[in-house]
Coordinates of C-alpha atoms and ligand atoms in Angstrom, one line a residue:
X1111 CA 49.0 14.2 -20.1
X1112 CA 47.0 15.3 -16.7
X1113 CA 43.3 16.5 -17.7
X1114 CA 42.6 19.8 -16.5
X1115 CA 40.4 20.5 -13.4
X1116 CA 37.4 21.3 -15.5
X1117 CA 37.7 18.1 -18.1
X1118 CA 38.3 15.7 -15.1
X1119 CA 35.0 16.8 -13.3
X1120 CA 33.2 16.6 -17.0
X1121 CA 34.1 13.1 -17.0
X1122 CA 33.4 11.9 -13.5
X1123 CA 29.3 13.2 -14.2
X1124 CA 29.5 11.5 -17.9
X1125 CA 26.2 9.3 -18.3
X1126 CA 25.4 9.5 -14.7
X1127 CA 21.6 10.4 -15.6
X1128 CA 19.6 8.4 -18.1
X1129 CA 18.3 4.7 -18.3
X1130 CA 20.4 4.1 -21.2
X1131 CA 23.8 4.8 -19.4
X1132 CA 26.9 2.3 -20.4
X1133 CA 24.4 -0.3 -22.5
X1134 CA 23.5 -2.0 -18.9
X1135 CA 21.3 -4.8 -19.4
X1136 CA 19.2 -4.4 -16.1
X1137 CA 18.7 -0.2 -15.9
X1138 CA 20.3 2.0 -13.4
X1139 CA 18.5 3.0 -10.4
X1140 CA 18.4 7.0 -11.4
X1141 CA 18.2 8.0 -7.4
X1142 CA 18.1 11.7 -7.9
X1143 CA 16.1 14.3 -7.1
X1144 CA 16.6 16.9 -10.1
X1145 CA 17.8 16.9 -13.2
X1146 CA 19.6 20.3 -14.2
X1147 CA 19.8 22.0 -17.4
X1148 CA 22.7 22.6 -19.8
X1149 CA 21.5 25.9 -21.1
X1150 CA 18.5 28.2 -20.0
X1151 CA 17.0 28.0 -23.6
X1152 CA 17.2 24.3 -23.0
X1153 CA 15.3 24.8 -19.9
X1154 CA 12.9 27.4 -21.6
X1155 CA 12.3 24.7 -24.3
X1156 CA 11.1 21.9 -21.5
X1157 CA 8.9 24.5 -19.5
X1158 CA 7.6 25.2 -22.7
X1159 CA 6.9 21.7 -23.7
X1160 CA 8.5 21.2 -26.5
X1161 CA 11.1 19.0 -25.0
X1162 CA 10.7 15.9 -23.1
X1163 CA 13.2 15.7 -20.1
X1164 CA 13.5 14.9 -16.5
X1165 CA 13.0 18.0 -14.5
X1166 CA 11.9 16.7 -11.1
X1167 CA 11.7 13.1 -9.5
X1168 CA 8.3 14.2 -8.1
X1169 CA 7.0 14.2 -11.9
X1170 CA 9.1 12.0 -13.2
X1171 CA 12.1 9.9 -13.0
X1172 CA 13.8 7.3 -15.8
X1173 CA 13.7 4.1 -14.1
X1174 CA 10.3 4.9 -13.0
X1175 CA 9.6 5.9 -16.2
X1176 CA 11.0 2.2 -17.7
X1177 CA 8.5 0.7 -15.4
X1178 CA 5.5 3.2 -16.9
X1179 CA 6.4 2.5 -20.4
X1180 CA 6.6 -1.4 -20.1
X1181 CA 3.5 -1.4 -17.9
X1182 CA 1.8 0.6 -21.2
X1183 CA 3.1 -1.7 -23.5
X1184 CA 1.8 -4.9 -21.4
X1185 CA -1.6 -3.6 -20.7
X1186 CA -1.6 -2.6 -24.5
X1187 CA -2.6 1.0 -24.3
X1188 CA -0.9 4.0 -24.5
X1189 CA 0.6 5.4 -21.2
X1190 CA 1.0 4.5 -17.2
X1191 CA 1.8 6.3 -14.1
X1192 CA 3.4 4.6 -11.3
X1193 CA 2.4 5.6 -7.9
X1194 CA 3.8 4.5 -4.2
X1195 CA 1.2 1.9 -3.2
X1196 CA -2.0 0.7 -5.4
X1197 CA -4.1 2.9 -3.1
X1198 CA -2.6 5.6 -4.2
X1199 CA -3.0 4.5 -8.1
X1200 CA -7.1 3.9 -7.2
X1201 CA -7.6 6.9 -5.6
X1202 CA -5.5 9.1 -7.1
X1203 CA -7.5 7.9 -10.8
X1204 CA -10.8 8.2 -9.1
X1205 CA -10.4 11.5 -7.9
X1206 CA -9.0 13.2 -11.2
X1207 CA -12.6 11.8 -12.8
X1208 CA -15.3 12.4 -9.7
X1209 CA -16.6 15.7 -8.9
X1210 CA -19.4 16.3 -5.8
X1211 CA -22.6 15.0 -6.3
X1212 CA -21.3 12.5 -8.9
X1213 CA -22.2 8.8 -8.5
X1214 CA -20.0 5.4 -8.9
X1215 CA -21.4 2.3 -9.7
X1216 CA -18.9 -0.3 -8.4
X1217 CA -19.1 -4.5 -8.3
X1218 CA -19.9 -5.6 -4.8
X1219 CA -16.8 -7.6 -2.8
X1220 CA -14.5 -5.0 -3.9
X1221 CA -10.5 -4.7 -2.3
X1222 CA -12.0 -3.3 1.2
X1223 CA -9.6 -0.5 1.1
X1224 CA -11.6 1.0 -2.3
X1225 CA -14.8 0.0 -0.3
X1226 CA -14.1 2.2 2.4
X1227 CA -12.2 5.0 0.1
X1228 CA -15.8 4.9 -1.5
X1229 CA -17.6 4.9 1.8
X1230 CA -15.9 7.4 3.8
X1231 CA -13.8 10.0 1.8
X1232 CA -16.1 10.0 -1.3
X1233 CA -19.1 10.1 0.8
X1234 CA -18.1 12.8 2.9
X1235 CA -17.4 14.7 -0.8
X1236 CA -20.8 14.0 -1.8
X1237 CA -19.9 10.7 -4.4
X1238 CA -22.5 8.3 -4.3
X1239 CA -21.7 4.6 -4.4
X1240 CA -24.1 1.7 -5.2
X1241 CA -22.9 -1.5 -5.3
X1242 CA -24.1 -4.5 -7.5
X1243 CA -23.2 -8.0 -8.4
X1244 CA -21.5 -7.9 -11.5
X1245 CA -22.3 -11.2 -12.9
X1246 CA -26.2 -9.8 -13.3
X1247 CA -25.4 -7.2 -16.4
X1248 CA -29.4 -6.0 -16.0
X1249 CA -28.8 -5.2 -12.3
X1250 CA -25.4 -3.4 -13.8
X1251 CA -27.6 -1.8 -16.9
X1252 CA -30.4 -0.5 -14.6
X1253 CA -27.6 1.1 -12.0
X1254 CA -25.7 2.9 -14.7
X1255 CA -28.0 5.7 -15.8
X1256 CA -26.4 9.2 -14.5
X1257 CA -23.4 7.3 -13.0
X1258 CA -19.6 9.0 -13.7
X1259 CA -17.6 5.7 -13.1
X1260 CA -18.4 2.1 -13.2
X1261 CA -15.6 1.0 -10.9
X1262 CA -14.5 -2.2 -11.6
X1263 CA -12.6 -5.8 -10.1
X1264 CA -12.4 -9.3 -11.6
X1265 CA -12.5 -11.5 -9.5
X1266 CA -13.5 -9.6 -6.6
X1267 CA -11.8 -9.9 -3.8
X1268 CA -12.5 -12.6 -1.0
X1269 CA -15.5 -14.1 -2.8
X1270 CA -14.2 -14.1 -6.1
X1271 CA -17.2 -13.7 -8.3
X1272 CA -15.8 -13.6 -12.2
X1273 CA -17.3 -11.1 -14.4
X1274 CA -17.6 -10.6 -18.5
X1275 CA -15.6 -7.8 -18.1
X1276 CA -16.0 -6.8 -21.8
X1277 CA -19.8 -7.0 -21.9
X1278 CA -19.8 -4.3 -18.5
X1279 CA -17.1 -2.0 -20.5
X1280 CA -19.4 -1.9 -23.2
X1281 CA -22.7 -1.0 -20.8
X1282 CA -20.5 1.9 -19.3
X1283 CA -20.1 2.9 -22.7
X1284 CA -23.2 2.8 -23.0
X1285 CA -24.3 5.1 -20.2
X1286 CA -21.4 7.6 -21.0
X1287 CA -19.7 6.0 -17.9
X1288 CA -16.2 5.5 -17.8
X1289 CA -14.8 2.2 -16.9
X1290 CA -12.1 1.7 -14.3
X1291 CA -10.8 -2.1 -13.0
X1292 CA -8.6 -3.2 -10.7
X1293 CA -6.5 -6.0 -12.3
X1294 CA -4.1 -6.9 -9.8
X1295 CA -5.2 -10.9 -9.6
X1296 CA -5.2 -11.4 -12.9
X1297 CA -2.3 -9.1 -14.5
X1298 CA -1.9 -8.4 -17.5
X1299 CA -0.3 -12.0 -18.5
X1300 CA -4.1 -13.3 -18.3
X1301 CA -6.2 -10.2 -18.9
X1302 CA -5.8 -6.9 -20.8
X1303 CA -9.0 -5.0 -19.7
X1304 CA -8.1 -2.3 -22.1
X1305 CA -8.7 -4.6 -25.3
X1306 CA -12.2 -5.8 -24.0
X1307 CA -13.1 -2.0 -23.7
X1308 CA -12.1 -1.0 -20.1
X1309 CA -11.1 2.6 -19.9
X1310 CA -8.4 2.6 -17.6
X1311 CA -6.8 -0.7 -15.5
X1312 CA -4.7 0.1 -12.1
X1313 CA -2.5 -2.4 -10.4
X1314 CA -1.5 -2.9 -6.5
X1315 CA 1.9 -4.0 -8.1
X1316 CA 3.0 -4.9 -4.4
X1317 CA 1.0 -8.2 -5.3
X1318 CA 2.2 -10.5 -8.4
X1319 CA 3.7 -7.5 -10.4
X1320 CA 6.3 -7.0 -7.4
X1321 CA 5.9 -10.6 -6.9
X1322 CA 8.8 -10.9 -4.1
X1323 CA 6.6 -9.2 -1.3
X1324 CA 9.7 -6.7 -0.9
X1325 CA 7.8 -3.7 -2.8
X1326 CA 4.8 -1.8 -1.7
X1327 CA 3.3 0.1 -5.3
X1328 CA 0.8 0.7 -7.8
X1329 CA 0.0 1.9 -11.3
X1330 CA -2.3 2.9 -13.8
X1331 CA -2.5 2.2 -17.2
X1332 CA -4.6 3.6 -20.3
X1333 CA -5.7 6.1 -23.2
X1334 CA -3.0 9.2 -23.6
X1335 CA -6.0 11.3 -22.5
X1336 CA -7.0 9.6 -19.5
X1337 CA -3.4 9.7 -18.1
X1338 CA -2.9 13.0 -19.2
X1339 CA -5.5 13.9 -17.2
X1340 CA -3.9 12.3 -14.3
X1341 CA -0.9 13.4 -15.1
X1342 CA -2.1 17.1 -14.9
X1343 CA -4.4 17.2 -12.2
X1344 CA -3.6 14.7 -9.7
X1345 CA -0.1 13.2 -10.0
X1346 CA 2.0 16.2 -9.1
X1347 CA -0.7 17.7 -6.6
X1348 CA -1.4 14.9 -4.5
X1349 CA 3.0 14.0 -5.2
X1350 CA 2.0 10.3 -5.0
X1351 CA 5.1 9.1 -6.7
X1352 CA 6.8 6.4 -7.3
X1353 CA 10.3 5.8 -6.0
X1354 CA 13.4 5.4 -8.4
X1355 CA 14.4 2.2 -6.1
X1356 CA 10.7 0.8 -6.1
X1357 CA 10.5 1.1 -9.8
X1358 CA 13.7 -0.9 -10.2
X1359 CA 12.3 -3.8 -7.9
X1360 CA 9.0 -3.8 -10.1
X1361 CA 11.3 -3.7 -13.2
X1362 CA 13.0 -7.3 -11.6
X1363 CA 9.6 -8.4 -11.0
X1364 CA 8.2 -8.3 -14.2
X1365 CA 11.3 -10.3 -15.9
X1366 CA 9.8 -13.4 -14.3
X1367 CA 6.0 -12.7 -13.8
X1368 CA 4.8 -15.1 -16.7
X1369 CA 6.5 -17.9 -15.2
X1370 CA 5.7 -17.6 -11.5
X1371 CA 2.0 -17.2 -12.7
X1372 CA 1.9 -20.4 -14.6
X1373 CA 3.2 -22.2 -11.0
X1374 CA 1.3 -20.1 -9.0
X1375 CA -2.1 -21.2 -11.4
X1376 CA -1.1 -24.8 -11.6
X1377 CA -0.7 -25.8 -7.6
X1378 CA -3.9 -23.6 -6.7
X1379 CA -5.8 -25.3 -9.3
X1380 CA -4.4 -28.8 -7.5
X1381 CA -5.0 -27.3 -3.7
X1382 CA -8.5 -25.8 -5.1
X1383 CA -9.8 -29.5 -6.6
X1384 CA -8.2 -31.0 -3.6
X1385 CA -10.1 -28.7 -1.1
X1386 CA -13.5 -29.1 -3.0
X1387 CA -13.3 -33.0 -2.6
X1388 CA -12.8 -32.6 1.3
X1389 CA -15.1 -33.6 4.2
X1390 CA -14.7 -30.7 6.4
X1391 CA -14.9 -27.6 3.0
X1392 CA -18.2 -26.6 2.0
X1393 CA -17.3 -24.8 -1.2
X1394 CA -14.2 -23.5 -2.9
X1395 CA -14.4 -19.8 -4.7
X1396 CA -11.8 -20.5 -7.3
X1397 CA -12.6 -19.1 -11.0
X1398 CA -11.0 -22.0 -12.7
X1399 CA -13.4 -24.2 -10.6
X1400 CA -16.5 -22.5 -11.8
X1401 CA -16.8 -23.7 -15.6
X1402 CA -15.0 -21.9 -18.2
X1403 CA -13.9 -18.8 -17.5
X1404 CA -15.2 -15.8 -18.4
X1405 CA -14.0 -14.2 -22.0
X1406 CA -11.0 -12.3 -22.0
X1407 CA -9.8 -14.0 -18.7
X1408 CA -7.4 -16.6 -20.1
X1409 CA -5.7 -18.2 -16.7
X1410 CA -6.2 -18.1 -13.0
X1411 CA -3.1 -17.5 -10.4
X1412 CA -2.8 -18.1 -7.0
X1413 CA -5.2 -16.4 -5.0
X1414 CA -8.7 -18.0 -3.8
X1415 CA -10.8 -18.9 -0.6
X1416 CA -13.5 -21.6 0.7
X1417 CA -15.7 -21.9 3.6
X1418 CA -15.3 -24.7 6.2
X1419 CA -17.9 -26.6 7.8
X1420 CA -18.9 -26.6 11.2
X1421 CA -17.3 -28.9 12.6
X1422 CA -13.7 -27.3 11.8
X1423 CA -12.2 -25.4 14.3
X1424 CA -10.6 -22.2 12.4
X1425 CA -8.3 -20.7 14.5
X1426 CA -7.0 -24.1 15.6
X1427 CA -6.6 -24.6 11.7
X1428 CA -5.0 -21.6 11.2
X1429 CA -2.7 -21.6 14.1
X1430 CA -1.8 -25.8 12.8
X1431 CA -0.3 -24.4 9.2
X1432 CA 3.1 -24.3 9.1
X1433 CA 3.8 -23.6 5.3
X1434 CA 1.3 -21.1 5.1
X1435 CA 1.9 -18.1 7.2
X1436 CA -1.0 -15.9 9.0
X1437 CA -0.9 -12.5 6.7
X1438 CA -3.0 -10.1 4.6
X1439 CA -1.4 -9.8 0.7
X1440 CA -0.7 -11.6 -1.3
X1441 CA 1.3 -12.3 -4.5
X1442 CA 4.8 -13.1 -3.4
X1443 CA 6.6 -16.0 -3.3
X1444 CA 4.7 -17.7 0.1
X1445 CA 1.4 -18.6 0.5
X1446 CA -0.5 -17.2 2.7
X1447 CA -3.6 -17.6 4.9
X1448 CA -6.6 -15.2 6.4
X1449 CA -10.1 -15.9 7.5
X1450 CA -12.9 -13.9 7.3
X1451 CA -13.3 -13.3 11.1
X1452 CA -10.2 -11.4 10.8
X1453 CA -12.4 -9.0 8.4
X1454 CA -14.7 -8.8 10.8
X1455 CA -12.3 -7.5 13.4
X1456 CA -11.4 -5.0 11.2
X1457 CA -14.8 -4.1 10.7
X1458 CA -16.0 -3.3 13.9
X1459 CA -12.6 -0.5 14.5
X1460 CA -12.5 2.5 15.2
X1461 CA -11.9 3.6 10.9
X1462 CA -13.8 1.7 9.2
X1463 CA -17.5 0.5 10.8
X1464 CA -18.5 -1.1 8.1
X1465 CA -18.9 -4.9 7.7
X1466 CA -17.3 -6.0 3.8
X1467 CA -19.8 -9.0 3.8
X1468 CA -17.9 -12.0 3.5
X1469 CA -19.2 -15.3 5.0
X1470 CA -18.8 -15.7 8.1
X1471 CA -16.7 -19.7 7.6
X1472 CA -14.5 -18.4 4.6
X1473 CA -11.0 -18.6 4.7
X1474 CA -8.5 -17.2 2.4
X1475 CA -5.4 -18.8 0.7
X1476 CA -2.8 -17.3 -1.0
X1477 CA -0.9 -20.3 -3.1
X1478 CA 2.8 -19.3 -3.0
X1479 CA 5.8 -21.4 -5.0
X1480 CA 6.8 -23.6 -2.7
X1481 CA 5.0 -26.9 -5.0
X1482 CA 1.7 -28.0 -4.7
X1483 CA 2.3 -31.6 -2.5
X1484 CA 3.7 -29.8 0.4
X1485 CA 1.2 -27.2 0.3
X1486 CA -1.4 -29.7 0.4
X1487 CA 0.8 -32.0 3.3
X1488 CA 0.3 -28.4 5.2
X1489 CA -3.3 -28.3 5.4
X1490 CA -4.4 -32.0 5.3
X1491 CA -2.3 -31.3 8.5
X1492 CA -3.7 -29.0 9.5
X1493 CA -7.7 -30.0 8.6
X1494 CA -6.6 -33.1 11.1
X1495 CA -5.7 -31.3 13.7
X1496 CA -8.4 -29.1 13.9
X1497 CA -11.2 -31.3 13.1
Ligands
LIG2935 C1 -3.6 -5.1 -2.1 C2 -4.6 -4.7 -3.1 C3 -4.9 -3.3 -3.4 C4 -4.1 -2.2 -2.6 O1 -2.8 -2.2 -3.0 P1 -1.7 -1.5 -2.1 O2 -0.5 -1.7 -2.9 O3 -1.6 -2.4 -0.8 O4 -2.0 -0.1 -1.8 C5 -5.8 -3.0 -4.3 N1 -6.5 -4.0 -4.9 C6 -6.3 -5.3 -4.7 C7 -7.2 -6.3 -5.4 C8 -5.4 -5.7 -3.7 O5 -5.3 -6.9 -3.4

């Protein structure tokens, strides 16, 4: 029996949409655009709201929406949007809560891309940011009066200061503020910001989520209302959205993110106690150095810096590492180094003018996988050649 035209062309479009298509163990990359309706009551019925489709990749798309729904679930909170890069998931959540002449109280030593959102964008927009250390909670409690947001990150980025993030959520509470931290060192394998209080946690998943340096992406995660909020005002307006294939490398990612954080926390500990015993480093910024760590932090990963004495020569130590390559993330699979007179550089250009404060002998080490002894072979190496 031949099928007709009609049967034959039903068949070849069969489960072709939906993440649950033919049982598949890893699910399909739904690389569409739209999703069409059977029926125009059908189609009524989704305008309407009372049905829950795909209508639109801009607004939503399966495997992106596989990616959403485990993020929610590992972040233990209700909902997540996905978003092309993890400036786009920090921005994108700030501006659906801050309206002119509101004011943010943010850690110092935030990601230097937030900084200068805060200092440049914002502040053209009339948002006020001040900036304090978020160790001293009275410095925190005496900023907070009047303030919209109390923007968070733990540990902040280059210096690495280590907050009690639970004890700040509750002070926004406090002050009516809401809470927002980034949580991209940490993840949510060693801290769920959402159970100590935090409002709403966002992610550059190009770092450990991604975790393959192949995937440039961000998310946030939190409350239904928060992200409906999002959801409505923001996401399809400012069409940040994530991309069916980006989603499905995140989706990877995630399978093996517990165990490449235990390696990446057990050789940086090793390089970090290594570093802190040597003649030419004049102090290591590594949480899990520090005492114990703060509650609801319950491991460290890879990332951390220290400052060198005078008598090491940096770009001769930089240009001497052979493991560690010269570069700006971090996350992936390969460590990575960066001094602070890069920072500087960057600085003094043309878009940002503004100096991000780190000292002046700090340099920055991202501890990939490739094992602690031949990271450490690396820079004693390297400490030889440029002492
Ligand atoms: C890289 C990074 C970001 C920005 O993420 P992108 O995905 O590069 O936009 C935000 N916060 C922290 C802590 C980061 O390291």
């Amino acid at each position: 029996m031949t099928l007709d035209p009609l049967d034959r062309a039903r068949r070849i479009v069969a489960h072709d949409a939906g993440a649950q298509a033919y049982d598949a163990v890893v699910p399909p990359i739904v690389q569409t655009s739209l999703f069409t309706f059977p029926t125009l009551a059908d189609m009524i019925e989704t305008y309407a709201g009372r049905k829950v489709r795909p209508v639109y990749s801009r607004v939503g798309n399966p495997t992106v929406r596989v990616f959403e729904e485990k993020m929610a679930l590992l972040e233990a909170t209700d909902d997540a949007i996905g978003f092309p890069s993890g400036m786009a998931a920090i921005s994108g959540t700030v501006l659906a809560f801050v309206r002119p002449g509101d004011r943010i109280v943010c850690v110092r030593h935030v990601y230097p891309d937030a900084y200068r959102l805060f200092e440049t964008l914002l502040k053209d927009w009339n948002v006020e940011t001040v900036y304090v250390d978020g160790r001293d909670l009275p410095a925190v409690h005496a900023a907070l009066p009047g303030a919209r947001l109390l923007y968070l990150e733990s540990p902040t980025s280059w210096t690495m200061e280590a907050h009690d993030v639970g004890a700040l959520a509750a002070l926004a509470k406090r002050h009516g503020a809401l809470s927002l931290i980034d949580n991209s060192w940490a993840t949510p394998v060693f801290q769920q910001p959402v159970t100590l209080g935090v409002d709403l946690v966002v992610h550059s998943a190009s770092k450990y989520i991604g975790g393959h340096s192949d995937v440039v992406a961000g998310v946030v995660a939190g409350p239904q209302a928060h992200i409906d909020r999002i959801r409505g005002r923001i996401a399809p307006y400012l069409g940040a959205k994530l991309a069916p294939f980006e989603a499905w490398l995140l989706l990877r990612g995630l399978r093996s993110l517990p165990e490449r954080l235990r390696a990446h926390e057990a050789a940086a500990l090793e390089i970090a106690r290594r570093l802190a015993e040597h003649p030419m480093v004049s102090a290591v910024h590594h949480p899990g150095l520090a005492g114990p760590l703060p509650p609801g932090l319950s491991g460290t990963t890879g990332l951390f810096s220290f400052e060198a004495r005078a008598g090491l020569d940096i770009p001769a130590f930089c240009d001497a590492l052979h493991l560690f390559k010269l570069g700006v993330s971090w996350g992936g699979h390969e460590s990575l180094v960066v001094p602070a007179l890069v920072t500087r550089v960057q600085a003094a250009g043309p878009n940002s003018a503004l100096d991000f404060g780190v000292p002046e002998r700090m340099i920055r080490l991202h501890i990939g996988l490739e094992g602690a002894e031949a990271l450490w072979s690396d820079l004693a190496h390297a400490f030889a050649k440029a002492s």
